[in-house]
């Protein structure tokens, strides 16, 4: 088995690999994302702790940037760039939809939440096997411009993904506040605190 920092033998496409199960039904009183995979504070915090994988990925990106920034894009690279750019468009649309949802009352937004959760999970699943690494597991967005078009496209996908997850996290916090989960006596107070941690970690990843 290859380690997290190992270079794959082949370059799988990032896009077109999504397979999401139909979301389970839930009552209107439960969290609208229950039954659908979603980002969590635990996963976000874990991504910050996986230093070995992150260093290996950064080393790979650095080597590529240093050796191929002026080389013409191969057909394989062009396809990968196209897939990453398509993912960025979907993630930006997803972020905007979460922001629109935040302007609605929780009761009115419930029907649209699950659709956005499924769309987000589809994009995340499609990017998991990206040859330059899963953007969801990248610790922070790129802080320096890179002339390599593939690396640059990966950086844009990373930013778009984190921004979409942040918009979702902000809506979740707002929903919890409307439900009264931010009250100290609430049975969901711990869950609310976890949401705040998740949102803070996502903001740090955009720093």
mmCIF file of C-alpha atoms in Angstrom:
data_model
loop_
_atom_site.group_PDB
_atom_site.id
_atom_site.type_symbol
_atom_site.label_atom_id
_atom_site.label_comp_id
_atom_site.label_asym_id
_atom_site.label_seq_id
_atom_site.Cartn_x
_atom_site.Cartn_y
_atom_site.Cartn_z
ATOM 1 C CA UNK A 1 0.000 0.000 0.000
ATOM 2 C CA UNK A 2 1.203 3.449 -0.791
ATOM 3 C CA UNK A 3 1.792 5.952 2.012
ATOM 4 C CA UNK A 4 -0.011 9.276 2.167
ATOM 5 C CA UNK A 5 2.965 11.117 0.720
ATOM 6 C CA UNK A 6 3.745 8.601 -2.039
ATOM 7 C CA UNK A 7 3.325 9.612 -5.681
ATOM 8 C CA UNK A 8 0.576 7.516 -7.307
ATOM 9 C CA UNK A 9 1.521 5.246 -10.168
ATOM 10 C CA UNK A 10 -1.168 6.701 -12.364
ATOM 11 C CA UNK A 11 -3.130 9.915 -12.411
ATOM 12 C CA UNK A 12 -6.815 9.233 -11.786
ATOM 13 C CA UNK A 13 -9.268 11.897 -12.766
ATOM 14 C CA UNK A 14 -10.537 13.982 -9.872
ATOM 15 C CA UNK A 15 -13.997 14.318 -11.279
ATOM 16 C CA UNK A 16 -16.806 11.893 -11.975
ATOM 17 C CA UNK A 17 -16.303 9.574 -9.000
ATOM 18 C CA UNK A 18 -19.191 10.732 -6.820
ATOM 19 C CA UNK A 19 -21.563 8.164 -5.379
ATOM 20 C CA UNK A 20 -23.819 9.345 -2.596
ATOM 21 C CA UNK A 21 -26.509 7.261 -0.998
ATOM 22 C CA UNK A 22 -30.003 8.679 -0.730
ATOM 23 C CA UNK A 23 -30.286 10.656 2.505
ATOM 24 C CA UNK A 24 -32.216 9.015 5.289
ATOM 25 C CA UNK A 25 -35.429 10.654 6.344
ATOM 26 C CA UNK A 26 -35.473 12.627 9.570
ATOM 27 C CA UNK A 27 -38.025 14.506 11.602
ATOM 28 C CA UNK A 28 -38.291 18.273 11.402
ATOM 29 C CA UNK A 29 -37.088 18.491 14.994
ATOM 30 C CA UNK A 30 -33.738 16.824 14.341
ATOM 31 C CA UNK A 31 -30.685 18.413 12.789
ATOM 32 C CA UNK A 32 -31.384 18.725 9.034
ATOM 33 C CA UNK A 33 -27.978 17.242 8.153
ATOM 34 C CA UNK A 34 -28.514 14.084 10.222
ATOM 35 C CA UNK A 35 -27.991 10.995 8.078
ATOM 36 C CA UNK A 36 -25.799 12.811 5.536
ATOM 37 C CA UNK A 37 -22.007 12.862 5.699
ATOM 38 C CA UNK A 38 -20.766 16.363 6.521
ATOM 39 C CA UNK A 39 -17.607 18.116 7.694
ATOM 40 C CA UNK A 40 -17.067 17.979 11.438
ATOM 41 C CA UNK A 41 -14.821 19.702 13.920
ATOM 42 C CA UNK A 42 -13.112 16.383 14.569
ATOM 43 C CA UNK A 43 -12.240 15.884 10.909
ATOM 44 C CA UNK A 44 -11.068 19.469 10.529
ATOM 45 C CA UNK A 45 -8.910 19.235 13.637
ATOM 46 C CA UNK A 46 -7.510 15.895 12.462
ATOM 47 C CA UNK A 47 -6.478 17.446 9.140
ATOM 48 C CA UNK A 48 -4.344 19.938 11.044
ATOM 49 C CA UNK A 49 -2.666 17.137 12.968
ATOM 50 C CA UNK A 50 -1.654 15.006 9.966
ATOM 51 C CA UNK A 51 1.671 16.765 9.556
ATOM 52 C CA UNK A 52 3.490 13.885 7.882
ATOM 53 C CA UNK A 53 0.935 13.624 5.077
ATOM 54 C CA UNK A 54 0.810 17.380 4.656
ATOM 55 C CA UNK A 55 4.610 17.702 4.458
ATOM 56 C CA UNK A 56 4.755 14.942 1.873
ATOM 57 C CA UNK A 57 2.096 16.649 -0.216
ATOM 58 C CA UNK A 58 3.765 20.057 0.029
ATOM 59 C CA UNK A 59 7.084 18.499 -0.979
ATOM 60 C CA UNK A 60 5.441 16.961 -4.038
ATOM 61 C CA UNK A 61 3.819 20.271 -4.993
ATOM 62 C CA UNK A 62 7.129 22.100 -4.552
ATOM 63 C CA UNK A 63 9.016 19.635 -6.750
ATOM 64 C CA UNK A 64 6.395 19.915 -9.446
ATOM 65 C CA UNK A 65 6.346 23.711 -9.329
ATOM 66 C CA UNK A 66 10.142 23.870 -9.529
ATOM 67 C CA UNK A 67 10.463 21.522 -12.489
ATOM 68 C CA UNK A 68 7.424 22.070 -14.697
ATOM 69 C CA UNK A 69 6.161 25.625 -14.272
ATOM 70 C CA UNK A 70 7.335 26.559 -17.779
ATOM 71 C CA UNK A 71 6.568 23.245 -19.474
ATOM 72 C CA UNK A 72 3.490 23.061 -21.749
ATOM 73 C CA UNK A 73 0.524 21.248 -20.231
ATOM 74 C CA UNK A 74 0.193 17.638 -21.328
ATOM 75 C CA UNK A 75 -3.225 16.275 -22.352
ATOM 76 C CA UNK A 76 -3.338 14.544 -18.971
ATOM 77 C CA UNK A 77 -2.622 17.824 -17.175
ATOM 78 C CA UNK A 78 -5.192 19.662 -19.286
ATOM 79 C CA UNK A 79 -7.854 17.135 -18.337
ATOM 80 C CA UNK A 80 -6.969 17.408 -14.656
ATOM 81 C CA UNK A 81 -7.068 21.215 -14.789
ATOM 82 C CA UNK A 82 -10.488 21.090 -16.453
ATOM 83 C CA UNK A 83 -11.811 18.762 -13.753
ATOM 84 C CA UNK A 84 -10.479 20.959 -10.964
ATOM 85 C CA UNK A 85 -11.929 24.078 -12.569
ATOM 86 C CA UNK A 86 -15.320 22.366 -12.875
ATOM 87 C CA UNK A 87 -15.150 21.437 -9.199
ATOM 88 C CA UNK A 88 -14.332 25.062 -8.315
ATOM 89 C CA UNK A 89 -17.440 26.258 -10.185
ATOM 90 C CA UNK A 90 -19.636 23.753 -8.367
ATOM 91 C CA UNK A 91 -18.141 24.665 -4.991
ATOM 92 C CA UNK A 92 -18.568 28.392 -5.583
ATOM 93 C CA UNK A 93 -22.223 27.811 -6.495
ATOM 94 C CA UNK A 94 -22.602 25.691 -3.373
ATOM 95 C CA UNK A 95 -21.092 28.444 -1.205
ATOM 96 C CA UNK A 96 -23.494 31.007 -2.649
ATOM 97 C CA UNK A 97 -26.452 28.722 -1.986
ATOM 98 C CA UNK A 98 -25.413 28.271 1.654
ATOM 99 C CA UNK A 99 -25.170 32.046 1.961
ATOM 100 C CA UNK A 100 -28.676 32.441 0.533
ATOM 101 C CA UNK A 101 -29.956 29.816 2.950
ATOM 102 C CA UNK A 102 -28.496 31.827 5.823
ATOM 103 C CA UNK A 103 -30.903 34.653 5.006
ATOM 104 C CA UNK A 104 -33.907 32.367 5.528
ATOM 105 C CA UNK A 105 -35.545 31.216 8.728
ATOM 106 C CA UNK A 106 -34.475 27.738 9.836
ATOM 107 C CA UNK A 107 -37.978 26.338 9.330
ATOM 108 C CA UNK A 108 -38.090 27.628 5.736
ATOM 109 C CA UNK A 109 -34.591 26.428 4.890
ATOM 110 C CA UNK A 110 -34.964 22.826 6.078
ATOM 111 C CA UNK A 111 -35.982 21.404 2.702
ATOM 112 C CA UNK A 112 -33.005 22.924 0.908
ATOM 113 C CA UNK A 113 -30.385 21.882 3.457
ATOM 114 C CA UNK A 114 -30.240 18.216 2.561
ATOM 115 C CA UNK A 115 -29.868 18.971 -1.144
ATOM 116 C CA UNK A 116 -26.872 21.203 -0.417
ATOM 117 C CA UNK A 117 -25.344 18.573 1.856
ATOM 118 C CA UNK A 118 -25.600 15.927 -0.848
ATOM 119 C CA UNK A 119 -24.160 18.272 -3.485
ATOM 120 C CA UNK A 120 -21.236 19.121 -1.221
ATOM 121 C CA UNK A 121 -20.544 15.483 -0.474
ATOM 122 C CA UNK A 122 -20.580 14.651 -4.188
ATOM 123 C CA UNK A 123 -17.901 17.240 -4.922
ATOM 124 C CA UNK A 124 -15.766 16.178 -1.939
ATOM 125 C CA UNK A 125 -15.939 12.531 -2.992
ATOM 126 C CA UNK A 126 -14.965 13.414 -6.568
ATOM 127 C CA UNK A 127 -11.827 15.212 -5.348
ATOM 128 C CA UNK A 128 -10.617 12.591 -2.857
ATOM 129 C CA UNK A 129 -8.403 10.758 -5.364
ATOM 130 C CA UNK A 130 -6.814 13.847 -6.895
ATOM 131 C CA UNK A 131 -3.177 13.109 -7.755
ATOM 132 C CA UNK A 132 -1.962 16.217 -5.907
ATOM 133 C CA UNK A 133 -3.890 15.287 -2.790
ATOM 134 C CA UNK A 134 -7.407 15.644 -1.459
ATOM 135 C CA UNK A 135 -8.130 19.387 -1.119
ATOM 136 C CA UNK A 136 -10.319 18.604 1.893
ATOM 137 C CA UNK A 137 -7.240 17.289 3.719
ATOM 138 C CA UNK A 138 -4.976 20.200 2.770
ATOM 139 C CA UNK A 139 -4.173 22.108 5.945
ATOM 140 C CA UNK A 140 -4.387 25.640 4.535
ATOM 141 C CA UNK A 141 -4.986 27.381 1.243
ATOM 142 C CA UNK A 142 -1.835 28.173 -0.788
ATOM 143 C CA UNK A 143 -0.161 31.346 0.433
ATOM 144 C CA UNK A 144 2.051 31.936 -2.619
ATOM 145 C CA UNK A 145 1.339 32.152 -6.327
ATOM 146 C CA UNK A 146 2.512 29.192 -8.391
ATOM 147 C CA UNK A 147 3.116 29.329 -12.125
ATOM 148 C CA UNK A 148 2.316 25.640 -12.607
ATOM 149 C CA UNK A 149 -1.294 25.519 -13.903
ATOM 150 C CA UNK A 150 -2.089 22.172 -12.259
ATOM 151 C CA UNK A 151 -0.798 23.289 -8.858
ATOM 152 C CA UNK A 152 -2.629 26.601 -9.230
ATOM 153 C CA UNK A 153 -5.869 24.820 -10.106
ATOM 154 C CA UNK A 154 -5.475 22.544 -7.085
ATOM 155 C CA UNK A 155 -4.968 25.592 -4.879
ATOM 156 C CA UNK A 156 -8.142 27.206 -6.217
ATOM 157 C CA UNK A 157 -10.087 24.003 -5.568
ATOM 158 C CA UNK A 158 -8.739 23.916 -2.016
ATOM 159 C CA UNK A 159 -9.863 27.490 -1.363
ATOM 160 C CA UNK A 160 -13.280 26.951 -2.959
ATOM 161 C CA UNK A 161 -13.849 23.800 -0.904
ATOM 162 C CA UNK A 162 -12.904 25.405 2.409
ATOM 163 C CA UNK A 163 -15.004 28.487 1.650
ATOM 164 C CA UNK A 164 -18.016 26.288 0.848
ATOM 165 C CA UNK A 165 -17.532 24.341 4.082
ATOM 166 C CA UNK A 166 -17.210 27.603 6.012
ATOM 167 C CA UNK A 167 -20.486 28.891 4.551
ATOM 168 C CA UNK A 168 -22.104 25.625 5.611
ATOM 169 C CA UNK A 169 -20.595 25.853 9.104
ATOM 170 C CA UNK A 170 -21.848 29.423 9.489
ATOM 171 C CA UNK A 171 -25.361 28.320 8.548
ATOM 172 C CA UNK A 172 -25.174 25.435 11.044
ATOM 173 C CA UNK A 173 -24.196 27.828 13.834
ATOM 174 C CA UNK A 174 -27.045 30.149 12.899
ATOM 175 C CA UNK A 175 -29.496 27.222 12.828
ATOM 176 C CA UNK A 176 -28.320 26.039 16.249
ATOM 177 C CA UNK A 177 -28.768 29.518 17.675
ATOM 178 C CA UNK A 178 -32.329 29.727 16.337
ATOM 179 C CA UNK A 179 -33.031 26.353 17.952
ATOM 180 C CA UNK A 180 -31.677 27.601 21.283
ATOM 181 C CA UNK A 181 -28.723 25.225 21.309
ATOM 182 C CA UNK A 182 -26.385 28.040 22.300
ATOM 183 C CA UNK A 183 -28.006 28.212 25.721
ATOM 184 C CA UNK A 184 -25.883 26.752 28.519
ATOM 185 C CA UNK A 185 -28.795 24.641 29.788
ATOM 186 C CA UNK A 186 -29.447 23.129 26.347
ATOM 187 C CA UNK A 187 -28.776 19.420 25.865
ATOM 188 C CA UNK A 188 -27.191 20.371 22.518
ATOM 189 C CA UNK A 189 -24.733 22.855 24.071
ATOM 190 C CA UNK A 190 -21.765 20.546 23.448
ATOM 191 C CA UNK A 191 -22.791 20.052 19.846
ATOM 192 C CA UNK A 192 -23.062 23.811 19.442
ATOM 193 C CA UNK A 193 -19.571 24.286 20.889
ATOM 194 C CA UNK A 194 -18.281 21.722 18.398
ATOM 195 C CA UNK A 195 -19.825 23.750 15.571
ATOM 196 C CA UNK A 196 -18.014 26.863 16.772
ATOM 197 C CA UNK A 197 -14.698 24.977 16.869
ATOM 198 C CA UNK A 198 -15.283 23.668 13.348
ATOM 199 C CA UNK A 199 -16.008 27.177 12.054
ATOM 200 C CA UNK A 200 -12.897 28.572 13.749
ATOM 201 C CA UNK A 201 -10.681 25.852 12.259
ATOM 202 C CA UNK A 202 -12.058 26.508 8.770
ATOM 203 C CA UNK A 203 -11.283 30.221 9.151
ATOM 204 C CA UNK A 204 -7.730 29.350 10.201
ATOM 205 C CA UNK A 205 -7.331 27.195 7.106
ATOM 206 C CA UNK A 206 -8.194 30.241 4.981
ATOM 207 C CA UNK A 207 -5.673 32.465 6.771
#
